[in-house]
PDB file of C-alpha atoms in Angstrom:
ATOM      1  CA  MET A   1      31.286  46.852 -18.534  1.00 49.00           C
ATOM      2  CA  GLY A   2      28.570  48.326 -16.305  1.00 50.00           C
ATOM      3  CA  ARG A   3      25.889  47.521 -18.876  1.00 50.00           C
ATOM      4  CA  SER A   4      27.132  43.910 -19.129  1.00 48.00           C
ATOM      5  CA  ILE A   5      26.913  43.451 -15.357  1.00 48.00           C
ATOM      6  CA  LEU A   6      23.444  45.017 -15.315  1.00 43.00           C
ATOM      7  CA  PHE A   7      22.365  42.682 -18.127  1.00 41.00           C
ATOM      8  CA  LEU A   8      23.633  39.616 -16.219  1.00 41.00           C
ATOM      9  CA  ILE A   9      21.838  40.737 -13.062  1.00 42.00           C
ATOM     10  CA  LEU A  10      18.595  41.257 -14.959  1.00 41.00           C
ATOM     11  CA  LEU A  11      19.005  37.877 -16.661  1.00 43.00           C
ATOM     12  CA  PHE A  12      19.558  36.195 -13.282  1.00 43.00           C
ATOM     13  CA  VAL A  13      16.528  37.902 -11.759  1.00 42.00           C
ATOM     14  CA  PHE A  14      14.429  36.898 -14.774  1.00 43.00           C
ATOM     15  CA  HIS A  15      15.594  33.287 -14.386  1.00 46.00           C
ATOM     16  CA  LEU A  16      14.640  33.256 -10.688  1.00 42.00           C
ATOM     17  CA  SER A  17      11.265  34.767 -11.495  1.00 42.00           C
ATOM     18  CA  ALA A  18      10.640  32.175 -14.204  1.00 43.00           C
ATOM     19  CA  CYS A  19      11.586  29.322 -11.836  1.00 44.00           C
ATOM     20  CA  SER A  20       9.360  30.755  -9.108  1.00 43.00           C
ATOM     21  CA  HIS A  21       6.482  31.073 -11.536  1.00 42.00           C
ATOM     22  CA  LYS A  22       6.998  27.509 -12.748  1.00 45.00           C
ATOM     23  CA  SER A  23       7.106  26.083  -9.221  1.00 50.00           C
ATOM     24  CA  SER A  24       3.934  27.936  -8.250  1.00 60.00           C
ATOM     25  CA  ALA A  25       2.016  26.795 -11.330  1.00 73.00           C
ATOM     26  CA  PRO A  26      -0.607  24.100 -10.672  1.00 82.00           C
ATOM     27  CA  VAL A  27       0.660  20.541 -11.131  1.00 82.00           C
ATOM     28  CA  SER A  28      -0.469  18.705 -14.238  1.00 89.00           C
ATOM     29  CA  ALA A  29       0.458  15.374 -15.813  1.00 88.00           C
ATOM     30  CA  ASP A  30       2.986  17.244 -17.962  1.00 89.00           C
ATOM     31  CA  THR A  31       4.553  19.094 -15.011  1.00 91.00           C
ATOM     32  CA  MET A  32       4.511  16.339 -12.389  1.00 94.00           C
ATOM     33  CA  PRO A  33       7.695  16.800 -10.322  1.00 95.00           C
ATOM     34  CA  ASP A  34      10.015  13.966  -9.431  1.00 94.00           C
ATOM     35  CA  MET A  35      10.584  13.249  -5.756  1.00 93.00           C
ATOM     36  CA  GLU A  36      13.823  15.244  -5.603  1.00 94.00           C
ATOM     37  CA  GLU A  37      12.026  18.291  -6.960  1.00 95.00           C
ATOM     38  CA  LEU A  38       9.170  17.775  -4.519  1.00 94.00           C
ATOM     39  CA  LEU A  39      11.615  17.566  -1.611  1.00 93.00           C
ATOM     40  CA  ALA A  40      13.284  20.780  -2.739  1.00 95.00           C
ATOM     41  CA  TYR A  41       9.877  22.437  -2.993  1.00 95.00           C
ATOM     42  CA  SER A  42       8.989  21.370   0.557  1.00 93.00           C
ATOM     43  CA  GLN A  43      12.210  22.912   1.874  1.00 95.00           C
ATOM     44  CA  SER A  44      11.768  26.229   0.093  1.00 95.00           C
ATOM     45  CA  HIS A  45       8.045  26.828   0.638  1.00 95.00           C
ATOM     46  CA  SER A  46       5.695  27.134   3.561  1.00 95.00           C
ATOM     47  CA  LYS A  47       3.828  24.171   5.028  1.00 92.00           C
ATOM     48  CA  GLU A  48       0.580  25.498   3.563  1.00 93.00           C
ATOM     49  CA  GLU A  49       2.077  25.821   0.072  1.00 94.00           C
ATOM     50  CA  TYR A  50       3.561  22.334   0.285  1.00 93.00           C
ATOM     51  CA  GLU A  51       0.251  20.775   1.381  1.00 91.00           C
ATOM     52  CA  LYS A  52      -1.499  22.565  -1.469  1.00 93.00           C
ATOM     53  CA  LYS A  53       1.073  21.101  -3.872  1.00 94.00           C
ATOM     54  CA  LEU A  54       0.435  17.607  -2.486  1.00 93.00           C
ATOM     55  CA  LYS A  55      -3.297  18.007  -3.046  1.00 92.00           C
ATOM     56  CA  GLU A  56      -2.612  19.059  -6.645  1.00 94.00           C
ATOM     57  CA  ILE A  57      -0.429  15.977  -7.077  1.00 95.00           C
ATOM     58  CA  GLN A  58      -3.141  13.702  -5.681  1.00 94.00           C
ATOM     59  CA  ALA A  59      -5.664  15.233  -8.081  1.00 94.00           C
ATOM     60  CA  VAL A  60      -3.376  14.352 -11.004  1.00 96.00           C
ATOM     61  CA  ILE A  61      -2.825  10.799  -9.717  1.00 95.00           C
ATOM     62  CA  ASP A  62      -6.567  10.336  -9.120  1.00 95.00           C
ATOM     63  CA  ASN A  63      -7.243  11.363 -12.721  1.00 95.00           C
ATOM     64  CA  THR A  64      -4.678   8.898 -14.054  1.00 96.00           C
ATOM     65  CA  SER A  65      -6.259   5.676 -15.274  1.00 95.00           C
ATOM     66  CA  TYR A  66      -5.172   2.210 -14.160  1.00 95.00           C
ATOM     67  CA  GLU A  67      -3.671   1.564 -17.584  1.00 96.00           C
ATOM     68  CA  GLU A  68      -1.786   4.861 -17.559  1.00 96.00           C
ATOM     69  CA  LEU A  69      -0.330   4.124 -14.116  1.00 96.00           C
ATOM     70  CA  CYS A  70       0.795   0.690 -15.319  1.00 97.00           C
ATOM     71  CA  GLN A  71       2.564   2.353 -18.246  1.00 96.00           C
ATOM     72  CA  ILE A  72       4.220   4.954 -15.990  1.00 96.00           C
ATOM     73  CA  PHE A  73       5.609   2.198 -13.744  1.00 96.00           C
ATOM     74  CA  THR A  74       6.712   0.194 -16.783  1.00 96.00           C
ATOM     75  CA  ASP A  75       8.533   3.202 -18.239  1.00 95.00           C
ATOM     76  CA  SER A  76      10.220   3.969 -14.896  1.00 95.00           C
ATOM     77  CA  LEU A  77      11.572   0.430 -14.628  1.00 95.00           C
ATOM     78  CA  ALA A  78      12.629   0.333 -18.285  1.00 95.00           C
ATOM     79  CA  SER A  79      14.537   3.597 -17.873  1.00 95.00           C
ATOM     80  CA  TRP A  80      16.430   2.137 -14.927  1.00 95.00           C
ATOM     81  CA  ALA A  81      17.135  -1.128 -16.747  1.00 94.00           C
ATOM     82  CA  ASP A  82      18.515   0.767 -19.764  1.00 94.00           C
ATOM     83  CA  THR A  83      20.774   3.107 -17.783  1.00 93.00           C
ATOM     84  CA  GLN A  84      22.063   0.986 -14.888  1.00 90.00           C
ATOM     85  CA  THR A  85      25.510  -0.585 -15.312  1.00 87.00           C
ATOM     86  CA  ASP A  86      25.647  -3.200 -12.547  1.00 84.00           C
ATOM     87  CA  LEU A  87      23.693  -5.922 -14.356  1.00 84.00           C
ATOM     88  CA  GLU A  88      23.346  -7.240 -17.894  1.00 84.00           C
ATOM     89  CA  ILE A  89      19.563  -7.172 -18.220  1.00 88.00           C
ATOM     90  CA  THR A  90      18.042  -8.768 -21.300  1.00 88.00           C
ATOM     91  CA  ASP A  91      14.363  -8.279 -20.508  1.00 89.00           C
ATOM     92  CA  THR A  92      11.908  -7.131 -17.836  1.00 92.00           C
ATOM     93  CA  SER A  93       8.244  -7.853 -17.248  1.00 94.00           C
ATOM     94  CA  MET A  94       5.757  -6.550 -14.692  1.00 96.00           C
ATOM     95  CA  GLU A  95       2.427  -7.519 -13.176  1.00 96.00           C
ATOM     96  CA  PHE A  96       0.172  -5.094 -11.328  1.00 96.00           C
ATOM     97  CA  SER A  97      -2.632  -5.329  -8.807  1.00 94.00           C
ATOM     98  CA  GLU A  98      -4.559  -2.756  -6.812  1.00 94.00           C
ATOM     99  CA  ASP A  99      -6.219  -3.486  -3.468  1.00 95.00           C
ATOM    100  CA  PRO A 100      -8.688  -0.720  -2.493  1.00 94.00           C
ATOM    101  CA  LEU A 101      -9.562  -2.676   0.679  1.00 96.00           C
ATOM    102  CA  LEU A 102      -6.078  -2.331   2.162  1.00 94.00           C
ATOM    103  CA  MET A 103      -5.866  -0.493   5.488  1.00 94.00           C
ATOM    104  CA  ASP A 104      -3.059   1.339   7.228  1.00 90.00           C
ATOM    105  CA  GLU A 105      -3.065  -0.869  10.313  1.00 90.00           C
ATOM    106  CA  GLN A 106      -1.417   1.777  12.492  1.00 86.00           C
ATOM    107  CA  ARG A 107      -3.275   4.902  11.378  1.00 87.00           C
ATOM    108  CA  LYS A 108      -6.519   2.902  11.036  1.00 91.00           C
ATOM    109  CA  GLU A 109      -7.582   4.354   7.716  1.00 91.00           C
ATOM    110  CA  LYS A 110      -7.705   3.241   4.105  1.00 93.00           C
ATOM    111  CA  LEU A 111      -4.321   3.230   2.418  1.00 91.00           C
ATOM    112  CA  TYR A 112      -3.858   5.518  -0.554  1.00 92.00           C
ATOM    113  CA  ASN A 113      -0.779   3.523  -1.602  1.00 90.00           C
ATOM    114  CA  ASN A 114      -2.469   0.205  -2.333  1.00 92.00           C
ATOM    115  CA  TRP A 115      -0.666  -1.157  -5.398  1.00 94.00           C
ATOM    116  CA  THR A 116       1.453  -4.310  -5.576  1.00 92.00           C
ATOM    117  CA  VAL A 117       3.969  -4.600  -8.398  1.00 93.00           C
ATOM    118  CA  SER A 118       5.681  -7.877  -9.291  1.00 92.00           C
ATOM    119  CA  VAL A 119       8.799  -7.527 -11.438  1.00 92.00           C
ATOM    120  CA  ASN A 120      10.719 -10.229 -13.259  1.00 89.00           C
ATOM    121  CA  ILE A 121      14.213  -9.301 -14.396  1.00 88.00           C
ATOM    122  CA  GLN A 122      15.854 -11.531 -16.989  1.00 86.00           C
ATOM    123  CA  LEU A 123      19.641 -11.533 -16.681  1.00 83.00           C
ATOM    124  CA  ALA A 124      22.131 -12.601 -19.325  1.00 79.00           C
ATOM    125  CA  GLY A 125      24.009 -15.756 -18.384  1.00 66.00           C
ATOM    126  CA  ASP A 126      25.820 -18.814 -19.625  1.00 57.00           C
ATOM    127  CA  GLU A 127      26.536 -22.301 -18.326  1.00 51.00           C
ATOM    128  CA  LYS A 128      29.233 -20.916 -16.060  1.00 50.00           C
ATOM    129  CA  SER A 129      27.469 -17.889 -14.667  1.00 55.00           C
ATOM    130  CA  LYS A 130      23.800 -18.879 -14.579  1.00 51.00           C
ATOM    131  CA  TYR A 131      24.126 -20.191 -11.031  1.00 55.00           C
ATOM    132  CA  ASP A 132      25.740 -17.014  -9.732  1.00 61.00           C
ATOM    133  CA  VAL A 133      23.404 -15.369  -7.270  1.00 59.00           C
ATOM    134  CA  PRO A 134      23.131 -11.606  -7.824  1.00 67.00           C
ATOM    135  CA  ASP A 135      22.784  -9.240  -4.905  1.00 75.00           C
ATOM    136  CA  ALA A 136      19.028  -9.495  -4.412  1.00 77.00           C
ATOM    137  CA  ALA A 137      18.902  -6.600  -1.965  1.00 82.00           C
ATOM    138  CA  ALA A 138      20.793  -4.316  -4.361  1.00 85.00           C
ATOM    139  CA  ILE A 139      18.495  -5.209  -7.260  1.00 87.00           C
ATOM    140  CA  TYR A 140      15.448  -4.590  -5.104  1.00 87.00           C
ATOM    141  CA  ARG A 141      16.772  -1.282  -3.837  1.00 89.00           C
ATOM    142  CA  GLN A 142      17.601   0.048  -7.301  1.00 92.00           C
ATOM    143  CA  ALA A 143      14.309  -1.077  -8.845  1.00 91.00           C
ATOM    144  CA  ALA A 144      12.359   0.346  -5.904  1.00 91.00           C
ATOM    145  CA  ASP A 145      14.157   3.686  -6.218  1.00 92.00           C
ATOM    146  CA  ALA A 146      13.318   3.761  -9.930  1.00 94.00           C
ATOM    147  CA  LEU A 147       9.634   3.071  -9.331  1.00 93.00           C
ATOM    148  CA  ARG A 148       9.451   5.602  -6.493  1.00 91.00           C
ATOM    149  CA  SER A 149      11.242   8.346  -8.401  1.00 93.00           C
ATOM    150  CA  THR A 150       7.956  10.161  -9.089  1.00 93.00           C
ATOM    151  CA  PRO A 151       4.901  10.753  -6.868  1.00 94.00           C
ATOM    152  CA  TYR A 152       3.001   8.213  -8.990  1.00 95.00           C
ATOM    153  CA  GLY A 153       5.117   5.413  -7.566  1.00 93.00           C
ATOM    154  CA  ALA A 154       6.030   6.995  -4.248  1.00 92.00           C
ATOM    155  CA  TYR A 155       2.400   7.540  -3.243  1.00 92.00           C
ATOM    156  CA  LYS A 156       0.693   4.555  -4.900  1.00 93.00           C
ATOM    157  CA  LEU A 157       3.047   1.573  -4.467  1.00 91.00           C
ATOM    158  CA  HIS A 158       2.614  -0.561  -1.381  1.00 90.00           C
ATOM    159  CA  THR A 159       4.462  -3.820  -2.092  1.00 89.00           C
ATOM    160  CA  LEU A 160       7.229  -4.579  -4.560  1.00 90.00           C
ATOM    161  CA  LYS A 161       8.213  -8.135  -5.475  1.00 89.00           C
ATOM    162  CA  ILE A 162      11.399  -8.716  -7.448  1.00 87.00           C
ATOM    163  CA  THR A 163      12.446 -11.959  -9.128  1.00 85.00           C
ATOM    164  CA  ALA A 164      15.691 -12.217 -11.096  1.00 82.00           C
ATOM    165  CA  SER A 165      16.519 -15.214 -13.278  1.00 79.00           C
ATOM    166  CA  SER A 166      19.194 -15.987 -15.836  1.00 75.00           C
ATOM    167  CA  ASP A 167      19.387 -17.390 -19.342  1.00 63.00           C
ATOM    168  CA  PRO A 168      19.403 -19.851 -20.931  1.00 60.00           C
ATOM    169  CA  ASP A 169      17.396 -22.058 -18.581  1.00 59.00           C
ATOM    170  CA  ARG A 170      15.717 -19.398 -16.441  1.00 53.00           C
ATOM    171  CA  ILE A 171      17.419 -20.691 -13.326  1.00 57.00           C
ATOM    172  CA  LEU A 172      15.996 -18.781 -10.378  1.00 52.00           C
ATOM    173  CA  THR A 173      18.854 -16.855  -8.847  1.00 55.00           C
ATOM    174  CA  SER A 174      17.290 -14.120  -6.769  1.00 60.00           C
ATOM    175  CA  GLU A 175      14.042 -13.232  -5.049  1.00 67.00           C
ATOM    176  CA  GLN A 176      13.224 -10.215  -2.907  1.00 71.00           C
ATOM    177  CA  GLU A 177       9.994  -8.778  -1.554  1.00 73.00           C
ATOM    178  CA  GLY A 178       9.253  -5.774   0.594  1.00 72.00           C
ATOM    179  CA  SER A 179       6.606  -3.275   1.553  1.00 73.00           C
ATOM    180  CA  PHE A 180       7.103   0.439   1.859  1.00 68.00           C
ATOM    181  CA  PHE A 181       4.777   3.100   3.170  1.00 63.00           C
ATOM    182  CA  LEU A 182       4.912   6.683   2.035  1.00 65.00           C
ATOM    183  CA  THR A 183       1.715   8.224   3.269  1.00 65.00           C
ATOM    184  CA  ASP A 184       0.758  11.797   3.922  1.00 70.00           C
ATOM    185  CA  SER A 185      -2.311  13.308   5.507  1.00 66.00           C
ATOM    186  CA  ALA A 186      -2.925  15.145   2.233  1.00 72.00           C
ATOM    187  CA  PHE A 187      -3.435  11.807   0.439  1.00 86.00           C
ATOM    188  CA  SER A 188      -6.566   9.796   1.138  1.00 85.00           C
ATOM    189  CA  LEU A 189      -9.070   7.540  -0.562  1.00 89.00           C
ATOM    190  CA  PRO A 190     -12.611   8.908  -0.784  1.00 89.00           C
ATOM    191  CA  GLN A 191     -15.093   7.107   1.462  1.00 93.00           C
ATOM    192  CA  GLU A 192     -18.768   7.754   1.982  1.00 95.00           C
ATOM    193  CA  PRO A 193     -19.794   8.793   5.525  1.00 97.00           C
ATOM    194  CA  GLU A 194     -21.836   5.588   5.912  1.00 97.00           C
ATOM    195  CA  GLU A 195     -18.840   3.416   5.061  1.00 97.00           C
ATOM    196  CA  LEU A 196     -16.654   5.372   7.489  1.00 97.00           C
ATOM    197  CA  ALA A 197     -19.263   4.852  10.215  1.00 97.00           C
ATOM    198  CA  ILE A 198     -19.173   1.068   9.709  1.00 98.00           C
ATOM    199  CA  GLN A 199     -15.365   1.137   9.588  1.00 98.00           C
ATOM    200  CA  LYS A 200     -15.315   3.034  12.890  1.00 97.00           C
ATOM    201  CA  THR A 201     -17.636   0.472  14.478  1.00 97.00           C
ATOM    202  CA  VAL A 202     -15.378  -2.371  13.354  1.00 98.00           C
ATOM    203  CA  LEU A 203     -12.267  -0.620  14.700  1.00 97.00           C
ATOM    204  CA  GLU A 204     -13.952  -0.095  18.076  1.00 97.00           C
ATOM    205  CA  GLN A 205     -14.725  -3.818  18.212  1.00 97.00           C
ATOM    206  CA  VAL A 206     -11.092  -4.571  17.325  1.00 96.00           C
ATOM    207  CA  GLU A 207     -10.021  -2.454  20.290  1.00 95.00           C
ATOM    208  CA  GLU A 208     -12.331  -4.419  22.592  1.00 94.00           C
ATOM    209  CA  PHE A 209     -10.925  -7.685  21.212  1.00 94.00           C
ATOM    210  CA  ASN A 210      -7.381  -6.522  21.972  1.00 93.00           C
ATOM    211  CA  GLN A 211      -8.305  -5.348  25.466  1.00 91.00           C
ATOM    212  CA  GLU A 212      -9.987  -8.637  26.308  1.00 89.00           C
ATOM    213  CA  TYR A 213      -7.290 -11.024  25.066  1.00 89.00           C
ATOM    214  CA  PHE A 214      -4.110  -9.107  24.260  1.00 89.00           C
ATOM    215  CA  SER A 215      -3.634  -6.312  26.769  1.00 85.00           C
ATOM    216  CA  ASP A 216      -0.489  -7.935  28.215  1.00 81.00           C
ATOM    217  CA  GLU A 217       2.732  -6.014  27.503  1.00 77.00           C
ATOM    218  CA  ARG A 218       4.133  -9.112  25.770  1.00 78.00           C
ATOM    219  CA  TYR A 219       2.031  -8.240  22.736  1.00 77.00           C
ATOM    220  CA  ARG A 220       3.700  -4.826  22.354  1.00 71.00           C
ATOM    221  CA  GLY A 221       0.697  -2.883  21.214  1.00 70.00           C
ATOM    222  CA  GLN A 222      -2.179  -4.079  19.076  1.00 84.00           C
ATOM    223  CA  ASN A 223      -2.034  -7.785  18.350  1.00 92.00           C
ATOM    224  CA  VAL A 224      -5.214  -7.739  16.282  1.00 95.00           C
ATOM    225  CA  THR A 225      -5.594  -5.135  13.537  1.00 95.00           C
ATOM    226  CA  LEU A 226      -7.939  -4.384  10.669  1.00 97.00           C
ATOM    227  CA  LYS A 227      -5.900  -5.149   7.550  1.00 96.00           C
ATOM    228  CA  ARG A 228      -8.573  -5.112   4.848  1.00 97.00           C
ATOM    229  CA  PHE A 229     -12.047  -3.626   4.847  1.00 98.00           C
ATOM    230  CA  GLY A 230     -14.663  -3.040   2.185  1.00 97.00           C
ATOM    231  CA  SER A 231     -16.283  -4.681  -0.785  1.00 95.00           C
ATOM    232  CA  PRO A 232     -14.136  -5.886  -3.701  1.00 90.00           C
ATOM    233  CA  ARG A 233     -15.070  -4.512  -7.111  1.00 87.00           C
ATOM    234  CA  ASP A 234     -18.155  -6.207  -8.614  1.00 88.00           C
ATOM    235  CA  SER A 235     -18.742  -8.109  -5.374  1.00 93.00           C
ATOM    236  CA  SER A 236     -21.764  -8.374  -3.077  1.00 97.00           C
ATOM    237  CA  VAL A 237     -19.594  -9.206  -0.036  1.00 98.00           C
ATOM    238  CA  LEU A 238     -18.430  -6.894   2.731  1.00 98.00           C
ATOM    239  CA  TYR A 239     -14.975  -8.216   3.559  1.00 98.00           C
ATOM    240  CA  LEU A 240     -13.096  -7.862   6.855  1.00 98.00           C
ATOM    241  CA  GLU A 241      -9.610  -9.273   7.398  1.00 98.00           C
ATOM    242  CA  PHE A 242      -7.894  -9.347  10.785  1.00 97.00           C
ATOM    243  CA  PRO A 243      -4.327 -10.522  11.363  1.00 95.00           C
ATOM    244  CA  ILE A 244      -3.793 -12.058  14.795  1.00 94.00           C
ATOM    245  CA  TYR A 245      -0.045 -11.741  15.094  1.00 91.00           C
ATOM    246  CA  ALA A 246       0.370 -13.943  18.172  1.00 88.00           C
ATOM    247  CA  PRO A 247      -1.922 -16.322  20.055  1.00 86.00           C
ATOM    248  CA  PRO A 248      -2.942 -15.722  23.695  1.00 84.00           C
ATOM    249  CA  PHE A 249       0.115 -17.214  25.403  1.00 78.00           C
ATOM    250  CA  ASP A 250      -1.591 -17.853  28.710  1.00 79.00           C
ATOM    251  CA  GLN A 251      -4.553 -19.741  27.222  1.00 81.00           C
ATOM    252  CA  ASP A 252      -5.256 -22.898  25.301  1.00 85.00           C
ATOM    253  CA  MET A 253      -4.245 -21.742  21.809  1.00 83.00           C
ATOM    254  CA  ALA A 254      -6.214 -24.472  20.049  1.00 85.00           C
ATOM    255  CA  ALA A 255      -9.350 -23.559  21.981  1.00 89.00           C
ATOM    256  CA  PHE A 256      -8.826 -19.889  21.179  1.00 90.00           C
ATOM    257  CA  ALA A 257      -8.449 -20.666  17.474  1.00 89.00           C
ATOM    258  CA  ASP A 258     -11.637 -22.712  17.577  1.00 90.00           C
ATOM    259  CA  SER A 259     -13.468 -19.778  19.185  1.00 93.00           C
ATOM    260  CA  LEU A 260     -12.729 -17.425  16.299  1.00 95.00           C
ATOM    261  CA  GLU A 261     -16.017 -18.160  14.533  1.00 96.00           C
ATOM    262  CA  ALA A 262     -17.869 -16.765  17.549  1.00 96.00           C
ATOM    263  CA  HIS A 263     -15.616 -13.698  17.537  1.00 96.00           C
ATOM    264  CA  GLY A 264     -16.251 -13.240  13.840  1.00 97.00           C
ATOM    265  CA  GLN A 265     -19.962 -13.351  14.520  1.00 97.00           C
ATOM    266  CA  GLU A 266     -19.507 -10.544  17.061  1.00 97.00           C
ATOM    267  CA  PHE A 267     -18.081  -8.363  14.293  1.00 98.00           C
ATOM    268  CA  PHE A 268     -21.011  -9.310  12.075  1.00 98.00           C
ATOM    269  CA  HIS A 269     -23.491  -8.361  14.806  1.00 97.00           C
ATOM    270  CA  VAL A 270     -21.954  -4.975  15.669  1.00 97.00           C
ATOM    271  CA  ILE A 271     -22.256  -4.061  11.992  1.00 97.00           C
ATOM    272  CA  THR A 272     -25.750  -5.353  11.291  1.00 96.00           C
ATOM    273  CA  GLU A 273     -27.482  -4.486  14.566  1.00 96.00           C
ATOM    274  CA  ASN A 274     -27.542  -0.870  13.355  1.00 95.00           C
ATOM    275  CA  ASN A 275     -30.425  -0.283  10.925  1.00 96.00           C
ATOM    276  CA  GLU A 276     -28.613   2.562   9.156  1.00 96.00           C
ATOM    277  CA  ASN A 277     -25.677   0.239   8.488  1.00 97.00           C
ATOM    278  CA  LEU A 278     -28.008  -2.417   7.122  1.00 96.00           C
ATOM    279  CA  GLU A 279     -29.808   0.011   4.849  1.00 96.00           C
ATOM    280  CA  TYR A 280     -26.509   1.341   3.487  1.00 97.00           C
ATOM    281  CA  LEU A 281     -25.109  -2.143   2.841  1.00 97.00           C
ATOM    282  CA  LYS A 282     -28.263  -3.245   1.046  1.00 96.00           C
ATOM    283  CA  LYS A 283     -28.238  -0.031  -0.996  1.00 96.00           C
ATOM    284  CA  CYS A 284     -24.695  -0.952  -2.090  1.00 96.00           C
ATOM    285  CA  GLY A 285     -25.824  -4.446  -3.101  1.00 96.00           C
ATOM    286  CA  ILE A 286     -24.095  -6.174  -0.183  1.00 97.00           C
ATOM    287  CA  THR A 287     -25.750  -9.498   0.666  1.00 97.00           C
ATOM    288  CA  SER A 288     -23.209 -11.072   3.028  1.00 97.00           C
ATOM    289  CA  VAL A 289     -20.314 -10.338   5.379  1.00 98.00           C
ATOM    290  CA  THR A 290     -17.083 -12.358   5.341  1.00 98.00           C
ATOM    291  CA  VAL A 291     -14.665 -12.241   8.267  1.00 98.00           C
ATOM    292  CA  ARG A 292     -11.171 -13.655   7.931  1.00 97.00           C
ATOM    293  CA  PHE A 293      -8.682 -14.158  10.773  1.00 97.00           C
ATOM    294  CA  ASP A 294      -5.045 -14.667   9.744  1.00 94.00           C
ATOM    295  CA  THR A 295      -3.533 -17.164  12.202  1.00 91.00           C
ATOM    296  CA  SER A 296      -0.045 -18.052  10.941  1.00 87.00           C
ATOM    297  CA  TRP A 297       0.759 -19.526  14.371  1.00 86.00           C
ATOM    298  CA  ASP A 298      -1.904 -22.250  14.129  1.00 85.00           C
ATOM    299  CA  ASN A 299       0.120 -25.317  13.125  1.00 82.00           C
ATOM    300  CA  ARG A 300      -3.000 -27.422  12.786  1.00 83.00           C
ATOM    301  CA  LEU A 301      -3.817 -25.601   9.550  1.00 82.00           C
ATOM    302  CA  GLU A 302      -2.100 -26.693   6.357  1.00 79.00           C
ATOM    303  CA  GLY A 303      -0.708 -24.591   3.540  1.00 74.00           C
ATOM    304  CA  PRO A 304       1.413 -21.429   3.408  1.00 74.00           C
ATOM    305  CA  GLU A 305      -1.581 -19.274   4.372  1.00 77.00           C
ATOM    306  CA  ARG A 306      -3.126 -20.251   7.671  1.00 87.00           C
ATOM    307  CA  TYR A 307      -6.443 -18.549   8.304  1.00 92.00           C
ATOM    308  CA  ARG A 308     -10.016 -19.020   9.465  1.00 93.00           C
ATOM    309  CA  GLU A 309     -12.756 -17.518   7.310  1.00 96.00           C
ATOM    310  CA  PHE A 310     -16.467 -17.267   8.056  1.00 97.00           C
ATOM    311  CA  SER A 311     -19.444 -15.759   6.206  1.00 97.00           C
ATOM    312  CA  TRP A 312     -22.953 -14.695   7.173  1.00 98.00           C
ATOM    313  CA  GLU A 313     -25.879 -13.596   5.042  1.00 97.00           C
ATOM    314  CA  LEU A 314     -27.557 -10.253   5.763  1.00 95.00           C
TER     315      LEU A 314
END
C-alpha cells in the first residue's frame, strides 16, 4: 500500500515536472499555444517570463509566410464550421489582405495586427427558409472566436467581415463587420530609425493641427489622427492618411474642407524640409508624397467614401 502511494506521488511529481518543462520550452510552430493556454501561462508565471513568451510567439508569427497564415486562418474557420451545431453550413470561403501602413491611432505607432479577413458563409436553405435572417451578431462572434483562438489570429487580425447567404439563390441574409484590437507592447513591426523620425514629425504636425482647429472639448480628444503611414509594397509613394472625424463646428465647414490642400502641403513641407528625410526617401525610391483627408461629413462629395487627396513630387 505504501509503495503504491509513493509510486502515485512520484508519478504526479513527474507529470508536473514534464508540464513545467514543456511550458518553459521555446515556442515553435509545432508548440504554438492557443489563447487559453497563453492566458493560463500568464497567470502562473512572472511578468518577465510572460513577456519573453510573447516575444517567442512574435518570432514564430514573423517567420510564418503570408500563404501559411492564410492557411492557418482557413483551417481555424473550417474547424469551427465543421463542429458548430447552430447553423447548417454548406461551404465557406475567405479573402485576405494585409495593410502594413495601418497605424494604431491612439498609441500612435504601427499596428502589428494589420490583417483584414472577409468570410462568406454559405447556409443551406430552401424556398421557405432562404429569407430567414440568421443572427448576424452570433455568427460574427463565433467566427471571430474561432479565428482568434490562436496567437496567429489574435495578434494579426484587425478587421473581420462576415457575409452569410443561403441556397439556392444566394439570397443575402446577413452581414456583419467589426474591428478588434489585441495589441501588446511585446508585439511591434520593425521600422528603420529614419522612418520613425519622419513618422514622429508627422505626428507632431497632427498635434498642431488638432490644437489649432479642434482643441474644443466638443471634439473629445484628437479629432485628426494618423491612420495610415508609409509606402505600399512596390510603390514609389509615401502615403499619409488622416481621418477628420468632425468638422470645425464654429467655422464655415465648406471653407475648411476647401483649405485641406493647403494643410496637406504643410505636412509635405515638414517632411521634405529636412535634408535627412529627403535623402532617406530618395534612397527608398520614393518620388512623391500623397496626403489623404477622410471627410465623411462633407456632403458635397459623392460616393460612399468622402475624402480629399493631394500629391506632390519630391
